[in-house]
Amino acid sequence: MSSALERLKKSVSMKPQRKAVELPDGSEFEYWAPPITLAQRARAQKQAGNDDSVAFALQLLVMIAQDENGEKLFNAGDLAELRNALPASVVEALML
């Protein structure tokens, strides 16, 4: 591995960062997400299957959102409910 690549890798943290969204009832929903890699982005685009930016963002959310212990919060089976059972404002806040 080149020294330039090693330097780049040492300069960043891939540890999940805490994200928090205020829900309509005033409570807070928190999750952790690591930085998105190019490979993850490409996989989410492929799984979205089209140029729909919402489908792409939902795929990323399902792929990377985790709890404080590193357990995934969502799975592919949750995509339809995320799209249909919640207000757009809530889901959009999670995707940012």
PDB file of N, CA and C in Angstrom:
ATOM      1  N   MET A   1       0.856  -1.183   0.000  1.00  0.00           N
ATOM      2  CA  MET A   1       0.000   0.000   0.000  1.00  0.00           C
ATOM      3  C   MET A   1       0.896   1.239   0.000  1.00  0.00           C
ATOM      4  N   SER A   2       0.526   2.206  -0.773  1.00  0.00           N
ATOM      5  CA  SER A   2       1.366   3.395  -0.888  1.00  0.00           C
ATOM      6  C   SER A   2       1.329   4.230   0.381  1.00  0.00           C
ATOM      7  N   SER A   3       2.393   4.958   0.591  1.00  0.00           N
ATOM      8  CA  SER A   3       2.440   5.811   1.781  1.00  0.00           C
ATOM      9  C   SER A   3       1.404   6.932   1.697  1.00  0.00           C
ATOM     10  N   ALA A   4       1.064   7.354   0.490  1.00  0.00           N
ATOM     11  CA  ALA A   4       0.041   8.393   0.337  1.00  0.00           C
ATOM     12  C   ALA A   4      -1.316   7.861   0.809  1.00  0.00           C
ATOM     13  N   LEU A   5      -1.632   6.629   0.441  1.00  0.00           N
ATOM     14  CA  LEU A   5      -2.895   6.035   0.858  1.00  0.00           C
ATOM     15  C   LEU A   5      -2.920   5.839   2.370  1.00  0.00           C
ATOM     16  N   GLU A   6      -1.829   5.375   2.924  1.00  0.00           N
ATOM     17  CA  GLU A   6      -1.750   5.210   4.377  1.00  0.00           C
ATOM     18  C   GLU A   6      -1.961   6.546   5.086  1.00  0.00           C
ATOM     19  N   ARG A   7      -1.371   7.588   4.567  1.00  0.00           N
ATOM     20  CA  ARG A   7      -1.528   8.922   5.159  1.00  0.00           C
ATOM     21  C   ARG A   7      -2.984   9.365   5.124  1.00  0.00           C
ATOM     22  N   LEU A   8      -3.633   9.142   3.983  1.00  0.00           N
ATOM     23  CA  LEU A   8      -5.042   9.506   3.861  1.00  0.00           C
ATOM     24  C   LEU A   8      -5.891   8.722   4.857  1.00  0.00           C
ATOM     25  N   LYS A   9      -5.659   7.423   4.961  1.00  0.00           N
ATOM     26  CA  LYS A   9      -6.439   6.583   5.872  1.00  0.00           C
ATOM     27  C   LYS A   9      -6.231   6.986   7.328  1.00  0.00           C
ATOM     28  N   LYS A  10      -5.019   7.359   7.673  1.00  0.00           N
ATOM     29  CA  LYS A  10      -4.740   7.769   9.052  1.00  0.00           C
ATOM     30  C   LYS A  10      -5.364   9.121   9.392  1.00  0.00           C
ATOM     31  N   SER A  11      -5.668   9.904   8.377  1.00  0.00           N
ATOM     32  CA  SER A  11      -6.164  11.260   8.621  1.00  0.00           C
ATOM     33  C   SER A  11      -7.667  11.318   8.892  1.00  0.00           C
ATOM     34  N   VAL A  12      -8.369  10.200   8.674  1.00  0.00           N
ATOM     35  CA  VAL A  12      -9.820  10.202   8.845  1.00  0.00           C
ATOM     36  C   VAL A  12     -10.239   9.178   9.888  1.00  0.00           C
ATOM     37  N   SER A  13     -11.419   9.401  10.424  1.00  0.00           N
ATOM     38  CA  SER A  13     -12.008   8.438  11.342  1.00  0.00           C
ATOM     39  C   SER A  13     -13.206   7.798  10.655  1.00  0.00           C
ATOM     40  N   MET A  14     -13.251   6.494  10.668  1.00  0.00           N
ATOM     41  CA  MET A  14     -14.381   5.772  10.091  1.00  0.00           C
ATOM     42  C   MET A  14     -15.356   5.335  11.179  1.00  0.00           C
ATOM     43  N   LYS A  15     -15.161   5.847  12.394  1.00  0.00           N
ATOM     44  CA  LYS A  15     -16.053   5.507  13.495  1.00  0.00           C
ATOM     45  C   LYS A  15     -17.425   6.149  13.265  1.00  0.00           C
ATOM     46  N   PRO A  16     -18.469   5.439  13.635  1.00  0.00           N
ATOM     47  CA  PRO A  16     -19.810   6.007  13.494  1.00  0.00           C
ATOM     48  C   PRO A  16     -19.975   7.286  14.319  1.00  0.00           C
ATOM     49  N   GLN A  17     -20.688   8.224  13.749  1.00  0.00           N
ATOM     50  CA  GLN A  17     -20.980   9.495  14.414  1.00  0.00           C
ATOM     51  C   GLN A  17     -22.444   9.496  14.838  1.00  0.00           C
ATOM     52  N   ARG A  18     -22.712  10.099  15.972  1.00  0.00           N
ATOM     53  CA  ARG A  18     -24.082  10.188  16.477  1.00  0.00           C
ATOM     54  C   ARG A  18     -24.873  11.198  15.652  1.00  0.00           C
ATOM     55  N   LYS A  19     -26.072  10.800  15.283  1.00  0.00           N
ATOM     56  CA  LYS A  19     -27.020  11.684  14.587  1.00  0.00           C
ATOM     57  C   LYS A  19     -28.284  11.727  15.439  1.00  0.00           C
ATOM     58  N   ALA A  20     -28.914  12.868  15.508  1.00  0.00           N
ATOM     59  CA  ALA A  20     -30.148  12.993  16.288  1.00  0.00           C
ATOM     60  C   ALA A  20     -31.165  13.812  15.500  1.00  0.00           C
ATOM     61  N   VAL A  21     -32.404  13.355  15.565  1.00  0.00           N
ATOM     62  CA  VAL A  21     -33.504  14.021  14.870  1.00  0.00           C
ATOM     63  C   VAL A  21     -34.620  14.233  15.876  1.00  0.00           C
ATOM     64  N   GLU A  22     -35.124  15.465  15.923  1.00  0.00           N
ATOM     65  CA  GLU A  22     -36.271  15.734  16.788  1.00  0.00           C
ATOM     66  C   GLU A  22     -37.535  15.283  16.069  1.00  0.00           C
ATOM     67  N   LEU A  23     -38.304  14.454  16.753  1.00  0.00           N
ATOM     68  CA  LEU A  23     -39.538  13.920  16.188  1.00  0.00           C
ATOM     69  C   LEU A  23     -40.710  14.859  16.465  1.00  0.00           C
ATOM     70  N   PRO A  24     -41.808  14.720  15.723  1.00  0.00           N
ATOM     71  CA  PRO A  24     -42.962  15.614  15.899  1.00  0.00           C
ATOM     72  C   PRO A  24     -43.513  15.665  17.325  1.00  0.00           C
ATOM     73  N   ASP A  25     -43.358  14.586  18.091  1.00  0.00           N
ATOM     74  CA  ASP A  25     -43.862  14.592  19.465  1.00  0.00           C
ATOM     75  C   ASP A  25     -42.887  15.217  20.454  1.00  0.00           C
ATOM     76  N   GLY A  26     -41.768  15.763  19.954  1.00  0.00           N
ATOM     77  CA  GLY A  26     -40.779  16.424  20.799  1.00  0.00           C
ATOM     78  C   GLY A  26     -39.682  15.508  21.303  1.00  0.00           C
ATOM     79  N   SER A  27     -39.821  14.204  21.097  1.00  0.00           N
ATOM     80  CA  SER A  27     -38.772  13.280  21.524  1.00  0.00           C
ATOM     81  C   SER A  27     -37.638  13.284  20.493  1.00  0.00           C
ATOM     82  N   GLU A  28     -36.553  12.668  20.885  1.00  0.00           N
ATOM     83  CA  GLU A  28     -35.386  12.628  20.008  1.00  0.00           C
ATOM     84  C   GLU A  28     -35.124  11.197  19.568  1.00  0.00           C
ATOM     85  N   PHE A  29     -34.869  11.022  18.290  1.00  0.00           N
ATOM     86  CA  PHE A  29     -34.484   9.727  17.748  1.00  0.00           C
ATOM     87  C   PHE A  29     -33.011   9.827  17.411  1.00  0.00           C
ATOM     88  N   GLU A  30     -32.214   8.945  18.000  1.00  0.00           N
ATOM     89  CA  GLU A  30     -30.795   9.000  17.711  1.00  0.00           C
ATOM     90  C   GLU A  30     -30.323   7.710  17.057  1.00  0.00           C
ATOM     91  N   TYR A  31     -29.329   7.870  16.215  1.00  0.00           N
ATOM     92  CA  TYR A  31     -28.695   6.732  15.574  1.00  0.00           C
ATOM     93  C   TYR A  31     -27.251   7.106  15.268  1.00  0.00           C
ATOM     94  N   TRP A  32     -26.484   6.112  14.923  1.00  0.00           N
ATOM     95  CA  TRP A  32     -25.084   6.336  14.603  1.00  0.00           C
ATOM     96  C   TRP A  32     -24.860   5.909  13.164  1.00  0.00           C
ATOM     97  N   ALA A  33     -23.995   6.648  12.478  1.00  0.00           N
ATOM     98  CA  ALA A  33     -23.698   6.334  11.086  1.00  0.00           C
ATOM     99  C   ALA A  33     -22.229   6.622  10.804  1.00  0.00           C
ATOM    100  N   PRO A  34     -21.543   5.654  10.227  1.00  0.00           N
ATOM    101  CA  PRO A  34     -20.149   5.897   9.834  1.00  0.00           C
ATOM    102  C   PRO A  34     -20.119   6.738   8.564  1.00  0.00           C
ATOM    103  N   PRO A  35     -18.977   7.314   8.240  1.00  0.00           N
ATOM    104  CA  PRO A  35     -18.867   8.005   6.954  1.00  0.00           C
ATOM    105  C   PRO A  35     -19.175   7.022   5.817  1.00  0.00           C
ATOM    106  N   ILE A  36     -19.781   7.521   4.775  1.00  0.00           N
ATOM    107  CA  ILE A  36     -20.172   6.679   3.637  1.00  0.00           C
ATOM    108  C   ILE A  36     -18.988   6.545   2.681  1.00  0.00           C
ATOM    109  N   THR A  37     -18.677   5.312   2.325  1.00  0.00           N
ATOM    110  CA  THR A  37     -17.594   5.072   1.372  1.00  0.00           C
ATOM    111  C   THR A  37     -18.154   5.098  -0.054  1.00  0.00           C
ATOM    112  N   LEU A  38     -17.267   5.200  -1.017  1.00  0.00           N
ATOM    113  CA  LEU A  38     -17.698   5.165  -2.416  1.00  0.00           C
ATOM    114  C   LEU A  38     -18.347   3.826  -2.750  1.00  0.00           C
ATOM    115  N   ALA A  39     -17.843   2.744  -2.183  1.00  0.00           N
ATOM    116  CA  ALA A  39     -18.425   1.422  -2.436  1.00  0.00           C
ATOM    117  C   ALA A  39     -19.852   1.345  -1.889  1.00  0.00           C
ATOM    118  N   GLN A  40     -20.077   1.879  -0.696  1.00  0.00           N
ATOM    119  CA  GLN A  40     -21.430   1.880  -0.129  1.00  0.00           C
ATOM    120  C   GLN A  40     -22.365   2.734  -0.987  1.00  0.00           C
ATOM    121  N   ARG A  41     -21.873   3.865  -1.427  1.00  0.00           N
ATOM    122  CA  ARG A  41     -22.694   4.739  -2.266  1.00  0.00           C
ATOM    123  C   ARG A  41     -23.088   4.027  -3.560  1.00  0.00           C
ATOM    124  N   ALA A  42     -22.137   3.358  -4.185  1.00  0.00           N
ATOM    125  CA  ALA A  42     -22.423   2.639  -5.430  1.00  0.00           C
ATOM    126  C   ALA A  42     -23.421   1.510  -5.189  1.00  0.00           C
ATOM    127  N   ARG A  43     -23.276   0.781  -4.074  1.00  0.00           N
ATOM    128  CA  ARG A  43     -24.194  -0.307  -3.748  1.00  0.00           C
ATOM    129  C   ARG A  43     -25.607   0.235  -3.534  1.00  0.00           C
ATOM    130  N   ALA A  44     -25.727   1.371  -2.836  1.00  0.00           N
ATOM    131  CA  ALA A  44     -27.045   1.970  -2.597  1.00  0.00           C
ATOM    132  C   ALA A  44     -27.673   2.431  -3.905  1.00  0.00           C
ATOM    133  N   GLN A  45     -26.877   2.997  -4.799  1.00  0.00           N
ATOM    134  CA  GLN A  45     -27.400   3.430  -6.095  1.00  0.00           C
ATOM    135  C   GLN A  45     -27.899   2.233  -6.898  1.00  0.00           C
ATOM    136  N   LYS A  46     -27.141   1.140  -6.859  1.00  0.00           N
ATOM    137  CA  LYS A  46     -27.541  -0.066  -7.583  1.00  0.00           C
ATOM    138  C   LYS A  46     -28.827  -0.646  -6.993  1.00  0.00           C
ATOM    139  N   GLN A  47     -28.918  -0.686  -5.668  1.00  0.00           N
ATOM    140  CA  GLN A  47     -30.109  -1.234  -5.020  1.00  0.00           C
ATOM    141  C   GLN A  47     -31.329  -0.347  -5.242  1.00  0.00           C
ATOM    142  N   ALA A  48     -31.110   0.967  -5.347  1.00  0.00           N
ATOM    143  CA  ALA A  48     -32.230   1.873  -5.615  1.00  0.00           C
ATOM    144  C   ALA A  48     -32.809   1.604  -6.995  1.00  0.00           C
ATOM    145  N   GLY A  49     -31.950   1.188  -7.916  1.00  0.00           N
ATOM    146  CA  GLY A  49     -32.415   0.747  -9.222  1.00  0.00           C
ATOM    147  C   GLY A  49     -32.858   1.818 -10.193  1.00  0.00           C
ATOM    148  N   ASN A  50     -32.765   3.074  -9.827  1.00  0.00           N
ATOM    149  CA  ASN A  50     -33.160   4.135 -10.752  1.00  0.00           C
ATOM    150  C   ASN A  50     -32.504   5.442 -10.311  1.00  0.00           C
ATOM    151  N   ASP A  51     -32.910   6.532 -10.898  1.00  0.00           N
ATOM    152  CA  ASP A  51     -32.325   7.834 -10.564  1.00  0.00           C
ATOM    153  C   ASP A  51     -33.107   8.561  -9.476  1.00  0.00           C
ATOM    154  N   ASP A  52     -33.956   7.853  -8.754  1.00  0.00           N
ATOM    155  CA  ASP A  52     -34.765   8.443  -7.690  1.00  0.00           C
ATOM    156  C   ASP A  52     -33.875   8.747  -6.481  1.00  0.00           C
ATOM    157  N   SER A  53     -33.686  10.019  -6.184  1.00  0.00           N
ATOM    158  CA  SER A  53     -32.808  10.402  -5.076  1.00  0.00           C
ATOM    159  C   SER A  53     -33.359   9.963  -3.725  1.00  0.00           C
ATOM    160  N   VAL A  54     -34.670   9.875  -3.586  1.00  0.00           N
ATOM    161  CA  VAL A  54     -35.267   9.411  -2.326  1.00  0.00           C
ATOM    162  C   VAL A  54     -34.972   7.927  -2.130  1.00  0.00           C
ATOM    163  N   ALA A  55     -35.119   7.129  -3.175  1.00  0.00           N
ATOM    164  CA  ALA A  55     -34.822   5.697  -3.078  1.00  0.00           C
ATOM    165  C   ALA A  55     -33.356   5.485  -2.723  1.00  0.00           C
ATOM    166  N   PHE A  56     -32.480   6.260  -3.319  1.00  0.00           N
ATOM    167  CA  PHE A  56     -31.050   6.178  -3.031  1.00  0.00           C
ATOM    168  C   PHE A  56     -30.770   6.533  -1.573  1.00  0.00           C
ATOM    169  N   ALA A  57     -31.339   7.632  -1.093  1.00  0.00           N
ATOM    170  CA  ALA A  57     -31.115   8.063   0.291  1.00  0.00           C
ATOM    171  C   ALA A  57     -31.689   7.055   1.284  1.00  0.00           C
ATOM    172  N   LEU A  58     -32.836   6.477   0.974  1.00  0.00           N
ATOM    173  CA  LEU A  58     -33.410   5.448   1.845  1.00  0.00           C
ATOM    174  C   LEU A  58     -32.519   4.215   1.895  1.00  0.00           C
ATOM    175  N   GLN A  59     -31.981   3.825   0.767  1.00  0.00           N
ATOM    176  CA  GLN A  59     -31.062   2.684   0.744  1.00  0.00           C
ATOM    177  C   GLN A  59     -29.850   2.951   1.628  1.00  0.00           C
ATOM    178  N   LEU A  60     -29.301   4.157   1.536  1.00  0.00           N
ATOM    179  CA  LEU A  60     -28.154   4.507   2.385  1.00  0.00           C
ATOM    180  C   LEU A  60     -28.524   4.474   3.855  1.00  0.00           C
ATOM    181  N   LEU A  61     -29.674   5.037   4.200  1.00  0.00           N
ATOM    182  CA  LEU A  61     -30.120   5.048   5.592  1.00  0.00           C
ATOM    183  C   LEU A  61     -30.228   3.623   6.126  1.00  0.00           C
ATOM    184  N   VAL A  62     -30.883   2.755   5.378  1.00  0.00           N
ATOM    185  CA  VAL A  62     -31.052   1.361   5.806  1.00  0.00           C
ATOM    186  C   VAL A  62     -29.697   0.668   5.920  1.00  0.00           C
ATOM    187  N   MET A  63     -28.798   0.987   5.027  1.00  0.00           N
ATOM    188  CA  MET A  63     -27.489   0.356   4.995  1.00  0.00           C
ATOM    189  C   MET A  63     -26.606   0.753   6.178  1.00  0.00           C
ATOM    190  N   ILE A  64     -26.649   2.036   6.585  1.00  0.00           N
ATOM    191  CA  ILE A  64     -25.648   2.505   7.550  1.00  0.00           C
ATOM    192  C   ILE A  64     -26.179   2.824   8.943  1.00  0.00           C
ATOM    193  N   ALA A  65     -27.474   3.083   9.103  1.00  0.00           N
ATOM    194  CA  ALA A  65     -27.993   3.484  10.423  1.00  0.00           C
ATOM    195  C   ALA A  65     -27.849   2.337  11.416  1.00  0.00           C
ATOM    196  N   GLN A  66     -27.298   2.654  12.574  1.00  0.00           N
ATOM    197  CA  GLN A  66     -27.094   1.648  13.616  1.00  0.00           C
ATOM    198  C   GLN A  66     -27.323   2.252  14.993  1.00  0.00           C
ATOM    199  N   ASP A  67     -27.498   1.373  15.966  1.00  0.00           N
ATOM    200  CA  ASP A  67     -27.658   1.854  17.330  1.00  0.00           C
ATOM    201  C   ASP A  67     -26.279   2.049  17.959  1.00  0.00           C
ATOM    202  N   GLU A  68     -26.268   2.450  19.212  1.00  0.00           N
ATOM    203  CA  GLU A  68     -24.994   2.758  19.882  1.00  0.00           C
ATOM    204  C   GLU A  68     -24.080   1.546  20.021  1.00  0.00           C
ATOM    205  N   ASN A  69     -24.631   0.339  19.857  1.00  0.00           N
ATOM    206  CA  ASN A  69     -23.834  -0.885  19.958  1.00  0.00           C
ATOM    207  C   ASN A  69     -23.410  -1.428  18.593  1.00  0.00           C
ATOM    208  N   GLY A  70     -23.731  -0.675  17.542  1.00  0.00           N
ATOM    209  CA  GLY A  70     -23.345  -1.091  16.201  1.00  0.00           C
ATOM    210  C   GLY A  70     -24.324  -2.026  15.521  1.00  0.00           C
ATOM    211  N   GLU A  71     -25.495  -2.226  16.118  1.00  0.00           N
ATOM    212  CA  GLU A  71     -26.516  -3.086  15.515  1.00  0.00           C
ATOM    213  C   GLU A  71     -27.336  -2.287  14.508  1.00  0.00           C
ATOM    214  N   LYS A  72     -27.602  -2.893  13.347  1.00  0.00           N
ATOM    215  CA  LYS A  72     -28.392  -2.210  12.324  1.00  0.00           C
ATOM    216  C   LYS A  72     -29.787  -1.901  12.857  1.00  0.00           C
ATOM    217  N   LEU A  73     -30.278  -0.710  12.556  1.00  0.00           N
ATOM    218  CA  LEU A  73     -31.618  -0.307  12.982  1.00  0.00           C
ATOM    219  C   LEU A  73     -32.698  -0.716  11.992  1.00  0.00           C
ATOM    220  N   PHE A  74     -32.339  -0.802  10.730  1.00  0.00           N
ATOM    221  CA  PHE A  74     -33.309  -1.097   9.685  1.00  0.00           C
ATOM    222  C   PHE A  74     -32.788  -2.217   8.805  1.00  0.00           C
ATOM    223  N   ASN A  75     -33.715  -2.854   8.097  1.00  0.00           N
ATOM    224  CA  ASN A  75     -33.325  -3.833   7.085  1.00  0.00           C
ATOM    225  C   ASN A  75     -34.108  -3.538   5.811  1.00  0.00           C
ATOM    226  N   ALA A  76     -33.754  -4.236   4.753  1.00  0.00           N
ATOM    227  CA  ALA A  76     -34.383  -3.968   3.456  1.00  0.00           C
ATOM    228  C   ALA A  76     -35.905  -4.103   3.511  1.00  0.00           C
ATOM    229  N   GLY A  77     -36.404  -4.955   4.387  1.00  0.00           N
ATOM    230  CA  GLY A  77     -37.847  -5.116   4.527  1.00  0.00           C
ATOM    231  C   GLY A  77     -38.549  -3.899   5.095  1.00  0.00           C
ATOM    232  N   ASP A  78     -37.785  -2.963   5.674  1.00  0.00           N
ATOM    233  CA  ASP A  78     -38.362  -1.743   6.251  1.00  0.00           C
ATOM    234  C   ASP A  78     -38.546  -0.622   5.229  1.00  0.00           C
ATOM    235  N   LEU A  79     -38.006  -0.787   4.030  1.00  0.00           N
ATOM    236  CA  LEU A  79     -38.052   0.296   3.038  1.00  0.00           C
ATOM    237  C   LEU A  79     -39.472   0.757   2.725  1.00  0.00           C
ATOM    238  N   ALA A  80     -40.369  -0.180   2.499  1.00  0.00           N
ATOM    239  CA  ALA A  80     -41.748   0.195   2.146  1.00  0.00           C
ATOM    240  C   ALA A  80     -42.410   0.952   3.281  1.00  0.00           C
ATOM    241  N   GLU A  81     -42.201   0.518   4.526  1.00  0.00           N
ATOM    242  CA  GLU A  81     -42.812   1.226   5.657  1.00  0.00           C
ATOM    243  C   GLU A  81     -42.195   2.599   5.848  1.00  0.00           C
ATOM    244  N   LEU A  82     -40.890   2.714   5.679  1.00  0.00           N
ATOM    245  CA  LEU A  82     -40.259   4.034   5.778  1.00  0.00           C
ATOM    246  C   LEU A  82     -40.859   4.982   4.751  1.00  0.00           C
ATOM    247  N   ARG A  83     -41.164   4.461   3.584  1.00  0.00           N
ATOM    248  CA  ARG A  83     -41.731   5.265   2.504  1.00  0.00           C
ATOM    249  C   ARG A  83     -43.204   5.593   2.701  1.00  0.00           C
ATOM    250  N   ASN A  84     -43.959   4.654   3.280  1.00  0.00           N
ATOM    251  CA  ASN A  84     -45.419   4.779   3.294  1.00  0.00           C
ATOM    252  C   ASN A  84     -46.064   5.021   4.652  1.00  0.00           C
ATOM    253  N   ALA A  85     -45.407   4.694   5.737  1.00  0.00           N
ATOM    254  CA  ALA A  85     -46.069   4.745   7.043  1.00  0.00           C
ATOM    255  C   ALA A  85     -45.664   5.945   7.894  1.00  0.00           C
ATOM    256  N   LEU A  86     -44.752   6.764   7.383  1.00  0.00           N
ATOM    257  CA  LEU A  86     -44.272   7.927   8.147  1.00  0.00           C
ATOM    258  C   LEU A  86     -44.392   9.188   7.306  1.00  0.00           C
ATOM    259  N   PRO A  87     -44.552  10.340   7.971  1.00  0.00           N
ATOM    260  CA  PRO A  87     -44.566  11.594   7.215  1.00  0.00           C
ATOM    261  C   PRO A  87     -43.220  11.816   6.516  1.00  0.00           C
ATOM    262  N   ALA A  88     -43.264  12.386   5.343  1.00  0.00           N
ATOM    263  CA  ALA A  88     -42.051  12.663   4.595  1.00  0.00           C
ATOM    264  C   ALA A  88     -41.052  13.481   5.401  1.00  0.00           C
ATOM    265  N   SER A  89     -41.554  14.427   6.203  1.00  0.00           N
ATOM    266  CA  SER A  89     -40.663  15.298   6.980  1.00  0.00           C
ATOM    267  C   SER A  89     -39.793  14.505   7.959  1.00  0.00           C
ATOM    268  N   VAL A  90     -40.362  13.457   8.555  1.00  0.00           N
ATOM    269  CA  VAL A  90     -39.604  12.644   9.515  1.00  0.00           C
ATOM    270  C   VAL A  90     -38.528  11.841   8.794  1.00  0.00           C
ATOM    271  N   VAL A  91     -38.907  11.185   7.720  1.00  0.00           N
ATOM    272  CA  VAL A  91     -37.953  10.341   6.978  1.00  0.00           C
ATOM    273  C   VAL A  91     -36.869  11.213   6.351  1.00  0.00           C
ATOM    274  N   GLU A  92     -37.234  12.357   5.804  1.00  0.00           N
ATOM    275  CA  GLU A  92     -36.247  13.248   5.206  1.00  0.00           C
ATOM    276  C   GLU A  92     -35.250  13.740   6.247  1.00  0.00           C
ATOM    277  N   ALA A  93     -35.692  14.009   7.453  1.00  0.00           N
ATOM    278  CA  ALA A  93     -34.773  14.448   8.512  1.00  0.00           C
ATOM    279  C   ALA A  93     -33.780  13.348   8.845  1.00  0.00           C
ATOM    280  N   LEU A  94     -34.231  12.110   8.840  1.00  0.00           N
ATOM    281  CA  LEU A  94     -33.327  10.982   9.100  1.00  0.00           C
ATOM    282  C   LEU A  94     -32.298  10.815   7.990  1.00  0.00           C
ATOM    283  N   MET A  95     -32.682  11.115   6.765  1.00  0.00           N
ATOM    284  CA  MET A  95     -31.802  10.893   5.624  1.00  0.00           C
ATOM    285  C   MET A  95     -30.728  11.958   5.478  1.00  0.00           C
ATOM    286  N   LEU A  96     -30.840  13.059   6.170  1.00  0.00           N
ATOM    287  CA  LEU A  96     -29.852  14.123   6.011  1.00  0.00           C
ATOM    288  C   LEU A  96     -28.558  13.819   6.711  1.00  0.00           C
TER     289      LEU A  96
END
